[in-house]
mmCIF file of C-alpha atoms and ligand atoms in Angstrom:
data_model
loop_
_atom_site.group_PDB
_atom_site.id
_atom_site.type_symbol
_atom_site.label_atom_id
_atom_site.label_comp_id
_atom_site.label_asym_id
_atom_site.label_seq_id
_atom_site.Cartn_x
_atom_site.Cartn_y
_atom_site.Cartn_z
ATOM 1 C CA UNK A 1 0.000 0.000 0.000
ATOM 2 C CA UNK A 2 1.287 3.471 -0.840
ATOM 3 C CA UNK A 3 1.433 6.255 1.750
ATOM 4 C CA UNK A 4 -1.842 8.072 0.898
ATOM 5 C CA UNK A 5 -3.812 4.821 0.934
ATOM 6 C CA UNK A 6 -2.223 3.785 4.237
ATOM 7 C CA UNK A 7 -3.108 7.167 5.761
ATOM 8 C CA UNK A 8 -6.774 6.456 5.076
ATOM 9 C CA UNK A 9 -7.030 2.699 5.489
ATOM 10 C CA UNK A 10 -4.160 1.084 7.420
ATOM 11 C CA UNK A 11 -5.406 -0.406 10.685
ATOM 12 C CA UNK A 12 -8.913 1.014 10.164
ATOM 13 C CA UNK A 13 -11.894 -1.291 9.626
ATOM 14 C CA UNK A 14 -15.667 -0.726 9.683
ATOM 15 C CA UNK A 15 -16.957 -1.248 13.223
ATOM 16 C CA UNK A 16 -17.996 -4.951 13.444
ATOM 17 C CA UNK A 17 -21.068 -4.275 15.614
ATOM 18 C CA UNK A 18 -22.662 -1.543 13.428
ATOM 19 C CA UNK A 19 -20.717 -1.282 10.161
ATOM 20 C CA UNK A 20 -19.800 2.353 10.980
ATOM 21 C CA UNK A 21 -17.150 3.333 8.438
ATOM 22 C CA UNK A 22 -15.541 5.920 10.717
ATOM 23 C CA UNK A 23 -13.852 4.481 13.807
ATOM 24 C CA UNK A 24 -16.270 5.083 16.718
ATOM 25 C CA UNK A 25 -15.179 7.077 19.780
ATOM 26 C CA UNK A 26 -15.283 4.390 22.458
ATOM 27 C CA UNK A 27 -15.954 6.715 25.374
ATOM 28 C CA UNK A 28 -15.686 4.125 28.103
ATOM 29 C CA UNK A 29 -13.304 3.536 30.966
ATOM 30 C CA UNK A 30 -14.136 -0.140 31.394
ATOM 31 C CA UNK A 31 -15.617 -3.193 29.625
ATOM 32 C CA UNK A 32 -18.034 -5.899 30.793
ATOM 33 C CA UNK A 33 -16.474 -9.320 31.360
ATOM 34 C CA UNK A 34 -18.350 -12.611 30.820
ATOM 35 C CA UNK A 35 -16.642 -14.118 33.822
ATOM 36 C CA UNK A 36 -13.530 -12.970 35.708
ATOM 37 C CA UNK A 37 -10.719 -12.545 33.192
ATOM 38 C CA UNK A 38 -12.906 -13.549 30.212
ATOM 39 C CA UNK A 39 -13.491 -10.552 27.953
ATOM 40 C CA UNK A 40 -13.220 -9.415 24.354
ATOM 41 C CA UNK A 41 -9.600 -8.271 24.641
ATOM 42 C CA UNK A 42 -10.494 -5.100 26.498
ATOM 43 C CA UNK A 43 -10.535 -4.984 30.309
ATOM 44 C CA UNK A 44 -9.762 -1.369 31.270
ATOM 45 C CA UNK A 45 -9.287 1.670 29.011
ATOM 46 C CA UNK A 46 -5.918 2.778 30.380
ATOM 47 C CA UNK A 47 -4.583 -0.514 29.043
ATOM 48 C CA UNK A 48 -6.514 -0.649 25.749
ATOM 49 C CA UNK A 49 -9.232 1.252 23.932
ATOM 50 C CA UNK A 50 -10.478 0.351 20.420
ATOM 51 C CA UNK A 51 -10.263 3.960 19.132
ATOM 52 C CA UNK A 52 -6.677 4.149 20.375
ATOM 53 C CA UNK A 53 -5.919 0.702 18.883
ATOM 54 C CA UNK A 54 -7.014 1.899 15.432
ATOM 55 C CA UNK A 55 -4.837 5.001 15.712
ATOM 56 C CA UNK A 56 -1.804 3.066 16.981
ATOM 57 C CA UNK A 57 -2.069 0.580 14.109
ATOM 58 C CA UNK A 58 -2.568 3.349 11.563
ATOM 59 C CA UNK A 59 0.404 5.394 12.802
ATOM 60 C CA UNK A 60 2.646 2.306 12.991
ATOM 61 C CA UNK A 61 1.826 1.555 9.337
ATOM 62 C CA UNK A 62 2.819 5.099 8.320
ATOM 63 C CA UNK A 63 6.250 4.622 9.922
ATOM 64 C CA UNK A 64 6.612 1.075 8.483
ATOM 65 C CA UNK A 65 6.706 -0.159 12.082
ATOM 66 C CA UNK A 66 5.440 -3.441 13.491
ATOM 67 C CA UNK A 67 4.366 -1.875 16.796
ATOM 68 C CA UNK A 68 3.066 1.527 17.899
ATOM 69 C CA UNK A 69 1.833 3.107 21.151
ATOM 70 C CA UNK A 70 0.118 6.437 21.731
ATOM 71 C CA UNK A 71 0.715 8.661 24.754
ATOM 72 C CA UNK A 72 -0.946 11.721 26.273
ATOM 73 C CA UNK A 73 1.726 14.029 24.797
ATOM 74 C CA UNK A 74 4.978 14.012 22.874
ATOM 75 C CA UNK A 75 6.741 14.571 26.185
ATOM 76 C CA UNK A 76 5.148 11.518 27.799
ATOM 77 C CA UNK A 77 6.240 9.425 24.784
ATOM 78 C CA UNK A 78 9.805 10.763 25.195
ATOM 79 C CA UNK A 79 9.666 10.130 28.937
ATOM 80 C CA UNK A 80 8.689 6.502 28.293
ATOM 81 C CA UNK A 81 11.876 5.904 26.304
ATOM 82 C CA UNK A 82 14.090 7.393 29.023
ATOM 83 C CA UNK A 83 12.271 5.417 31.739
ATOM 84 C CA UNK A 84 13.709 2.231 30.242
ATOM 85 C CA UNK A 85 17.162 3.360 31.435
ATOM 86 C CA UNK A 86 18.728 2.863 34.859
ATOM 87 C CA UNK A 87 20.683 5.197 37.153
ATOM 88 C CA UNK A 88 24.241 5.484 35.825
ATOM 89 C CA UNK A 89 23.186 5.049 32.191
ATOM 90 C CA UNK A 90 24.134 7.729 29.672
ATOM 91 C CA UNK A 91 22.381 9.251 26.668
ATOM 92 C CA UNK A 92 24.093 11.082 23.800
ATOM 93 C CA UNK A 93 21.733 13.700 22.344
ATOM 94 C CA UNK A 94 21.842 16.113 19.443
ATOM 95 C CA UNK A 95 22.623 19.557 20.830
ATOM 96 C CA UNK A 96 19.860 21.533 19.230
ATOM 97 C CA UNK A 97 16.836 19.852 20.600
ATOM 98 C CA UNK A 98 13.242 20.887 21.330
ATOM 99 C CA UNK A 99 13.427 22.923 24.580
ATOM 100 C CA UNK A 100 10.923 20.663 26.375
ATOM 101 C CA UNK A 101 13.041 17.567 25.659
ATOM 102 C CA UNK A 102 16.122 19.393 26.929
ATOM 103 C CA UNK A 103 14.208 20.366 30.099
ATOM 104 C CA UNK A 104 12.918 16.819 30.662
ATOM 105 C CA UNK A 105 16.418 15.377 30.261
ATOM 106 C CA UNK A 106 18.366 17.931 32.300
ATOM 107 C CA UNK A 107 15.851 18.930 34.990
ATOM 108 C CA UNK A 108 13.896 15.710 35.540
ATOM 109 C CA UNK A 109 15.899 12.640 34.560
ATOM 110 C CA UNK A 110 19.340 13.891 35.566
ATOM 111 C CA UNK A 111 17.940 13.843 39.153
ATOM 112 C CA UNK A 112 17.571 10.071 38.775
ATOM 113 C CA UNK A 113 21.230 9.582 37.886
ATOM 114 C CA UNK A 114 20.906 9.445 34.092
ATOM 115 C CA UNK A 115 23.551 11.505 32.305
ATOM 116 C CA UNK A 116 22.847 13.403 29.073
ATOM 117 C CA UNK A 117 25.629 14.608 26.779
ATOM 118 C CA UNK A 118 24.653 17.140 24.121
ATOM 119 C CA UNK A 119 26.763 17.229 20.991
ATOM 120 C CA UNK A 120 26.611 18.790 17.561
ATOM 121 C CA UNK A 121 25.703 15.864 15.315
ATOM 122 C CA UNK A 122 25.992 17.733 12.023
ATOM 123 C CA UNK A 123 29.273 15.903 11.698
ATOM 124 C CA UNK A 124 28.676 12.341 12.918
ATOM 125 C CA UNK A 125 32.366 11.719 13.712
ATOM 126 C CA UNK A 126 31.917 13.594 17.027
ATOM 127 C CA UNK A 127 29.508 10.958 18.314
ATOM 128 C CA UNK A 128 32.060 8.207 18.832
ATOM 129 C CA UNK A 129 34.026 10.504 21.171
ATOM 130 C CA UNK A 130 30.925 11.181 23.288
ATOM 131 C CA UNK A 131 30.035 7.496 23.675
ATOM 132 C CA UNK A 132 31.224 5.712 26.828
ATOM 133 C CA UNK A 133 30.689 2.158 28.034
ATOM 134 C CA UNK A 134 27.670 3.479 29.939
ATOM 135 C CA UNK A 135 25.942 4.947 26.863
ATOM 136 C CA UNK A 136 22.650 3.129 26.294
ATOM 137 C CA UNK A 137 20.798 5.501 23.968
ATOM 138 C CA UNK A 138 21.413 8.029 21.199
ATOM 139 C CA UNK A 139 18.600 10.609 20.937
ATOM 140 C CA UNK A 140 18.360 12.456 17.636
ATOM 141 C CA UNK A 141 16.060 15.145 16.280
ATOM 142 C CA UNK A 142 16.231 15.876 12.531
ATOM 143 C CA UNK A 143 15.496 18.370 11.064
ATOM 144 C CA UNK A 144 16.394 20.085 14.314
ATOM 145 C CA UNK A 145 14.184 22.592 16.065
ATOM 146 C CA UNK A 146 14.634 25.499 15.334
ATOM 147 C CA UNK A 147 18.000 25.590 13.497
ATOM 148 C CA UNK A 148 16.877 23.212 10.733
ATOM 149 C CA UNK A 149 20.109 21.208 10.911
ATOM 150 C CA UNK A 150 20.055 17.808 9.264
ATOM 151 C CA UNK A 151 21.549 14.773 10.977
ATOM 152 C CA UNK A 152 22.533 11.686 8.996
ATOM 153 C CA UNK A 153 20.217 9.038 10.479
ATOM 154 C CA UNK A 154 21.862 6.058 8.711
ATOM 155 C CA UNK A 155 25.331 7.112 9.907
ATOM 156 C CA UNK A 156 24.123 7.456 13.510
ATOM 157 C CA UNK A 157 22.199 4.198 13.557
ATOM 158 C CA UNK A 158 25.148 2.267 12.164
ATOM 159 C CA UNK A 159 27.339 3.625 14.993
ATOM 160 C CA UNK A 160 24.586 2.656 17.459
ATOM 161 C CA UNK A 161 24.327 -0.885 16.080
ATOM 162 C CA UNK A 162 28.080 -1.377 16.063
ATOM 163 C CA UNK A 163 28.287 -0.309 19.719
ATOM 164 C CA UNK A 164 25.069 -2.025 20.794
ATOM 165 C CA UNK A 165 23.368 1.281 21.667
ATOM 166 C CA UNK A 166 19.725 2.054 20.857
ATOM 167 C CA UNK A 167 18.951 4.975 18.564
ATOM 168 C CA UNK A 168 15.732 6.967 18.938
ATOM 169 C CA UNK A 169 14.670 9.608 16.416
ATOM 170 C CA UNK A 170 12.208 12.413 17.157
ATOM 171 C CA UNK A 171 10.560 12.544 13.712
ATOM 172 C CA UNK A 172 8.076 15.321 14.573
ATOM 173 C CA UNK A 173 9.462 17.957 12.188
ATOM 174 C CA UNK A 174 9.565 15.700 9.134
ATOM 175 C CA UNK A 175 6.451 13.564 9.753
ATOM 176 C CA UNK A 176 6.340 10.008 8.360
ATOM 177 C CA UNK A 177 5.350 11.446 4.980
ATOM 178 C CA UNK A 178 8.846 12.875 4.491
ATOM 179 C CA UNK A 179 11.076 10.529 6.487
ATOM 180 C CA UNK A 180 10.944 7.016 7.975
ATOM 181 C CA UNK A 181 13.820 6.563 10.465
ATOM 182 C CA UNK A 182 13.118 2.858 11.172
ATOM 183 C CA UNK A 183 13.886 2.143 7.499
ATOM 184 C CA UNK A 184 17.232 3.889 8.066
ATOM 185 C CA UNK A 185 18.111 1.623 10.995
ATOM 186 C CA UNK A 186 16.624 3.499 13.981
ATOM 187 C CA UNK A 187 15.314 1.359 16.839
ATOM 188 C CA UNK A 188 12.647 3.796 18.033
ATOM 189 C CA UNK A 189 10.715 6.651 16.402
ATOM 190 C CA UNK A 190 8.978 9.246 18.524
ATOM 191 C CA UNK A 191 6.371 11.791 17.359
ATOM 192 C CA UNK A 192 4.617 14.717 18.873
ATOM 193 C CA UNK A 193 1.292 13.795 17.191
ATOM 194 C CA UNK A 194 0.221 17.293 18.254
ATOM 195 C CA UNK A 195 2.012 18.661 15.170
ATOM 196 C CA UNK A 196 1.799 17.467 11.536
ATOM 197 C CA UNK A 197 0.163 14.120 12.281
ATOM 198 C CA UNK A 198 -2.996 15.432 13.946
ATOM 199 C CA UNK A 199 -2.410 18.578 11.916
ATOM 200 C CA UNK A 200 -5.169 20.928 13.103
ATOM 201 C CA UNK A 201 -3.775 22.370 16.357
ATOM 202 C CA UNK A 202 -6.555 20.777 18.399
ATOM 203 C CA UNK A 203 -4.890 17.769 20.063
ATOM 204 C CA UNK A 204 -1.921 17.101 22.360
ATOM 205 C CA UNK A 205 -0.555 13.582 21.841
ATOM 206 C CA UNK A 206 2.604 11.521 21.470
ATOM 207 C CA UNK A 207 3.564 8.291 19.727
ATOM 208 C CA UNK A 208 6.345 5.690 19.880
ATOM 209 C CA UNK A 209 6.983 2.928 17.389
ATOM 210 C CA UNK A 210 9.522 0.176 16.890
ATOM 211 C CA UNK A 211 10.047 -3.120 15.072
ATOM 212 C CA UNK A 212 11.427 -4.757 18.219
ATOM 213 C CA UNK A 213 8.814 -6.728 20.224
ATOM 214 C CA UNK A 214 10.881 -6.469 23.424
ATOM 215 C CA UNK A 215 11.012 -2.674 23.210
ATOM 216 C CA UNK A 216 7.306 -2.540 22.407
ATOM 217 C CA UNK A 217 6.511 -4.683 25.416
ATOM 218 C CA UNK A 218 8.434 -2.260 27.638
ATOM 219 C CA UNK A 219 6.636 0.718 26.097
ATOM 220 C CA UNK A 220 3.331 -1.042 26.753
ATOM 221 C CA UNK A 221 4.349 -1.785 30.336
ATOM 222 C CA UNK A 222 5.141 1.905 31.002
ATOM 223 C CA UNK A 223 2.092 3.081 29.055
ATOM 224 C CA UNK A 224 -0.134 1.009 31.324
ATOM 225 C CA UNK A 225 1.841 1.513 34.550
ATOM 226 C CA UNK A 226 2.176 5.303 34.272
ATOM 227 C CA UNK A 227 -1.116 5.804 32.455
ATOM 228 C CA UNK A 228 -0.189 8.813 30.293
ATOM 229 C CA UNK A 229 -2.630 7.731 27.583
ATOM 230 C CA UNK A 230 -4.709 9.852 25.196
ATOM 231 C CA UNK A 231 -8.513 9.817 25.483
ATOM 232 C CA UNK A 232 -10.696 8.355 22.713
ATOM 233 C CA UNK A 233 -11.923 11.775 21.487
ATOM 234 C CA UNK A 234 -8.354 12.877 20.875
ATOM 235 C CA UNK A 235 -7.577 9.567 19.148
ATOM 236 C CA UNK A 236 -10.560 10.149 16.854
ATOM 237 C CA UNK A 237 -9.377 13.683 16.024
ATOM 238 C CA UNK A 238 -5.862 12.413 15.279
ATOM 239 C CA UNK A 239 -7.291 9.646 13.043
ATOM 240 C CA UNK A 240 -9.325 12.239 11.173
ATOM 241 C CA UNK A 241 -6.316 14.535 10.789
ATOM 242 C CA UNK A 242 -4.104 11.741 9.438
ATOM 243 C CA UNK A 243 -6.518 11.040 6.571
ATOM 244 C CA UNK A 244 -5.205 14.211 4.867
ATOM 245 C CA UNK A 245 -1.583 14.057 6.066
ATOM 246 C CA UNK A 246 -0.165 13.368 2.583
ATOM 247 C CA UNK A 247 -2.158 16.220 0.991
ATOM 248 C CA UNK A 248 -1.311 18.663 3.761
ATOM 249 C CA UNK A 249 2.383 17.779 3.658
ATOM 250 C CA UNK A 250 2.524 18.356 -0.106
ATOM 251 C CA UNK A 251 1.117 21.859 0.416
ATOM 252 C CA UNK A 252 3.304 22.554 3.488
ATOM 253 C CA UNK A 253 6.378 21.658 1.393
ATOM 254 C CA UNK A 254 5.263 23.653 -1.654
ATOM 255 C CA UNK A 255 4.480 26.753 0.438
ATOM 256 C CA UNK A 256 7.645 26.274 2.536
ATOM 257 C CA UNK A 257 9.805 26.225 -0.595
ATOM 258 C CA UNK A 258 8.217 29.433 -1.955
ATOM 259 C CA UNK A 259 8.460 31.291 1.362
ATOM 260 C CA UNK A 260 12.087 30.176 1.953
ATOM 261 C CA UNK A 261 13.180 31.405 -1.474
ATOM 262 C CA UNK A 262 11.231 34.654 -1.158
ATOM 263 C CA UNK A 263 12.674 35.383 2.288
ATOM 264 C CA UNK A 264 16.182 34.681 1.094
ATOM 265 C CA UNK A 265 15.935 37.343 -1.586
ATOM 266 C CA UNK A 266 14.474 39.974 0.808
ATOM 267 C CA UNK A 267 16.753 42.930 1.467
ATOM 268 C CA UNK A 268 16.091 42.902 5.275
ATOM 269 C CA UNK A 269 16.992 39.253 5.743
ATOM 270 C CA UNK A 270 20.425 38.128 6.924
ATOM 271 C CA UNK A 271 19.983 34.344 6.906
ATOM 272 C CA UNK A 272 17.276 31.772 6.248
ATOM 273 C CA UNK A 273 17.583 28.262 7.714
ATOM 274 C CA UNK A 274 15.859 25.698 5.470
ATOM 275 C CA UNK A 275 17.297 22.305 4.417
ATOM 276 C CA UNK A 276 16.052 22.652 0.838
ATOM 277 C CA UNK A 277 18.705 25.234 -0.082
ATOM 278 C CA UNK A 278 21.511 23.659 -2.102
ATOM 279 C CA UNK A 279 24.081 25.415 0.080
ATOM 280 C CA UNK A 280 22.515 24.141 3.347
ATOM 281 C CA UNK A 281 25.451 22.283 5.029
ATOM 282 C CA UNK A 282 23.676 18.893 4.962
ATOM 283 C CA UNK A 283 21.415 19.417 1.945
ATOM 284 C CA UNK A 284 22.658 16.194 0.315
ATOM 285 C CA UNK A 285 21.790 14.154 3.395
ATOM 286 C CA UNK A 286 18.365 15.823 3.562
ATOM 287 C CA UNK A 287 17.826 14.825 -0.081
ATOM 288 C CA UNK A 288 18.756 11.224 0.663
ATOM 289 C CA UNK A 289 16.728 10.674 3.810
ATOM 290 C CA UNK A 290 13.726 12.958 3.209
ATOM 291 C CA UNK A 291 11.343 12.986 0.263
ATOM 292 C CA UNK A 292 10.961 16.801 0.469
ATOM 293 C CA UNK A 293 12.053 19.575 2.835
ATOM 294 C CA UNK A 294 8.936 20.363 4.865
ATOM 295 C CA UNK A 295 7.233 23.542 5.928
ATOM 296 C CA UNK A 296 9.442 24.630 8.823
ATOM 297 C CA UNK A 297 12.054 27.365 8.518
ATOM 298 C CA UNK A 298 13.801 29.964 10.637
ATOM 299 C CA UNK A 299 15.378 33.309 9.807
ATOM 300 C CA UNK A 300 17.374 36.215 11.204
ATOM 301 C CA UNK A 301 16.969 39.790 10.032
ATOM 302 C CA UNK A 302 19.883 42.077 9.123
ATOM 303 C CA UNK A 303 18.941 44.206 12.121
ATOM 304 C CA UNK A 304 19.741 41.355 14.502
ATOM 305 C CA UNK A 305 18.258 42.728 17.736
ATOM 306 C CA UNK A 306 15.565 41.526 20.101
ATOM 307 C CA UNK A 307 13.691 44.837 19.566
ATOM 308 C CA UNK A 308 13.554 44.304 15.813
ATOM 309 C CA UNK A 309 12.445 40.687 16.256
ATOM 310 C CA UNK A 310 9.699 41.788 18.681
ATOM 311 C CA UNK A 311 8.533 44.469 16.266
ATOM 312 C CA UNK A 312 8.276 41.953 13.431
ATOM 313 C CA UNK A 313 6.650 39.308 15.637
ATOM 314 C CA UNK A 314 3.868 41.681 16.690
ATOM 315 C CA UNK A 315 3.106 42.807 13.122
ATOM 316 C CA UNK A 316 1.776 39.621 11.540
ATOM 317 C CA UNK A 317 -1.867 39.537 10.462
ATOM 318 C CA UNK A 318 -2.244 36.010 9.037
ATOM 319 C CA UNK A 319 0.557 34.164 10.854
ATOM 320 C CA UNK A 320 -0.455 33.690 14.517
ATOM 321 C CA UNK A 321 2.225 34.353 17.104
ATOM 322 C CA UNK A 322 2.006 31.048 18.966
ATOM 323 C CA UNK A 323 3.921 28.038 20.246
ATOM 324 C CA UNK A 324 3.632 24.766 18.293
ATOM 325 C CA UNK A 325 3.877 23.913 14.599
ATOM 326 C CA UNK A 326 2.596 21.600 11.910
ATOM 327 C CA UNK A 327 -1.031 22.758 11.890
ATOM 328 C CA UNK A 328 -2.947 23.786 8.785
ATOM 329 C CA UNK A 329 -2.626 27.450 9.777
ATOM 330 C CA UNK A 330 0.680 29.321 9.646
ATOM 331 C CA UNK A 331 2.356 30.122 12.950
ATOM 332 C CA UNK A 332 5.280 32.354 13.832
ATOM 333 C CA UNK A 333 7.333 31.810 16.973
ATOM 334 C CA UNK A 334 10.225 33.287 18.887
ATOM 335 C CA UNK A 335 12.258 30.281 20.095
ATOM 336 C CA UNK A 336 14.420 32.264 22.565
ATOM 337 C CA UNK A 337 11.393 33.297 24.650
ATOM 338 C CA UNK A 338 8.891 30.602 23.685
ATOM 339 C CA UNK A 339 9.705 27.009 22.663
ATOM 340 C CA UNK A 340 13.367 27.123 23.741
ATOM 341 C CA UNK A 341 13.153 29.430 26.781
ATOM 342 C CA UNK A 342 14.089 26.514 29.055
ATOM 343 C CA UNK A 343 17.555 26.269 27.433
ATOM 344 C CA UNK A 344 20.134 28.564 29.116
ATOM 345 C CA UNK A 345 21.110 31.540 26.893
ATOM 346 C CA UNK A 346 24.824 30.555 26.589
ATOM 347 C CA UNK A 347 23.752 27.064 25.507
ATOM 348 C CA UNK A 348 21.338 28.561 22.953
ATOM 349 C CA UNK A 349 23.939 30.919 21.525
ATOM 350 C CA UNK A 350 26.378 28.036 21.073
ATOM 351 C CA UNK A 351 23.966 26.408 18.599
ATOM 352 C CA UNK A 352 23.275 29.718 16.820
ATOM 353 C CA UNK A 353 19.876 30.246 18.430
ATOM 354 C CA UNK A 354 20.175 34.004 18.856
ATOM 355 C CA UNK A 355 17.689 36.287 20.627
ATOM 356 C CA UNK A 356 16.376 37.516 17.281
ATOM 357 C CA UNK A 357 15.839 34.177 15.509
ATOM 358 C CA UNK A 358 12.261 33.805 14.234
ATOM 359 C CA UNK A 359 10.705 30.425 13.395
ATOM 360 C CA UNK A 360 7.898 29.901 10.896
ATOM 361 C CA UNK A 361 5.552 26.957 10.592
ATOM 362 C CA UNK A 362 4.209 27.399 7.093
ATOM 363 C CA UNK A 363 0.572 26.345 6.811
ATOM 364 C CA UNK A 364 -1.553 25.395 3.826
ATOM 365 C CA UNK A 365 -3.059 28.827 3.082
ATOM 366 C CA UNK A 366 -2.626 30.508 -0.317
ATOM 367 C CA UNK A 367 1.068 31.229 -0.335
ATOM 368 C CA UNK A 368 0.698 34.700 -1.895
ATOM 369 C CA UNK A 369 -1.204 35.821 1.206
ATOM 370 C CA UNK A 370 1.539 34.419 3.449
ATOM 371 C CA UNK A 371 4.198 36.281 1.472
ATOM 372 C CA UNK A 372 2.158 39.515 1.602
ATOM 373 C CA UNK A 373 1.907 39.105 5.375
ATOM 374 C CA UNK A 374 5.653 38.560 5.692
ATOM 375 C CA UNK A 375 6.310 41.541 3.440
ATOM 376 C CA UNK A 376 4.288 43.910 5.614
ATOM 377 C CA UNK A 377 5.647 42.446 8.876
ATOM 378 C CA UNK A 378 9.259 42.794 7.698
ATOM 379 C CA UNK A 379 8.610 46.173 6.053
HETATM 380 N N1 LIG B 1 9.468 17.119 19.890
HETATM 381 C C1 LIG B 1 9.421 18.224 19.131
HETATM 382 C C2 LIG B 1 10.373 18.358 17.972
HETATM 383 C C3 LIG B 1 8.525 19.248 19.425
HETATM 384 O O1 LIG B 1 8.510 20.361 18.665
HETATM 385 C C4 LIG B 1 7.640 19.084 20.535
HETATM 386 C C5 LIG B 1 6.683 20.144 20.900
HETATM 387 O O2 LIG B 1 6.769 21.255 20.430
HETATM 388 C C6 LIG B 1 7.708 17.916 21.288
HETATM 389 C C7 LIG B 1 8.631 16.948 20.944
HETATM 390 C C8 LIG B 1 6.816 17.714 22.485
HETATM 391 O O3 LIG B 1 5.530 17.310 22.084
HETATM 392 P P1 LIG B 1 4.185 17.663 22.893
HETATM 393 O O4 LIG B 1 4.039 19.136 22.909
HETATM 394 O O5 LIG B 1 3.136 16.938 22.100
HETATM 395 O O6 LIG B 1 4.348 17.108 24.265
#
């Protein structure tokens, strides 16, 4: 089955009791049992829910995964992966990471004796130096948020395999339409379903998938033990959003390309970060591992001050100034004070995330209107 067909049909069947074509919202916390322990596969909704089952199977199919599990947020999916580790274990992470992941790693899990090393993975040769005999996991985000760096997934996963270390990829920015890390050797893929997958800025949800039954069993154990599961209404909304993922992504990419090129030729713009440019440092890797370059980009103006950035950020009329990304509507964000505020300033500056950097999530509107809005905001 090709991607668009999978988005609509994989894991989704008419409801056996009524024939309903759309997966029903099973709004129940529990299920009747015929006798103790004898039931139809569903005992309690934290453990399993048929609406969630359909979504998990559908999402797993999109990532070419054998197993998938949904969580109450992207952060709870991430947390589940780290919970598999033990005190003393180490994780090597890409240095420019979503601020919430950085906060979870450094402020929550470091208290439990897990050590996180952040390195620039643009050049994969640095990874071997950061790995110790205690390293159990490599955590990668590509394209990175918000610097749009590209990390070579195949190169990282082959180092991981050689050293017997798991590799997890946060695939939120690309979505499974553009990139499938398990096919490139990753052990685990994580998504903030909140973004492109659900696609309409109306759901918070996370997802983990793998081809390894042992890993999946552990994810299921934590999913049930900790209980950070999404409700059936949210699963229904995500299922509905995914039906148009391929169409939305085509438009996100098309609009992203036009906006990136337009911004680059604007006289007030100093630099645009977008992996589709031929002179992007890892453009060739992006071309190999992604089928297009997505709708996310960042830029810095020639007048590189916080005041100028604030002035621009408050002038948009169509772009909403808001956290998040990947929805149908265009959003503009200021990583230094919004999504990445939890990263110390010196750490941010080291990765090029200056106080004036602006991030755009390009939606599926008519691109001419988006460019007009940028023109007046930058004017
Ligand atoms: N990973 C990335 C790349 C993100 O951008 C985000 C949220 O912005 C997350 C993870 C966290 O996901 P959630 O907000 O669904 O918990």
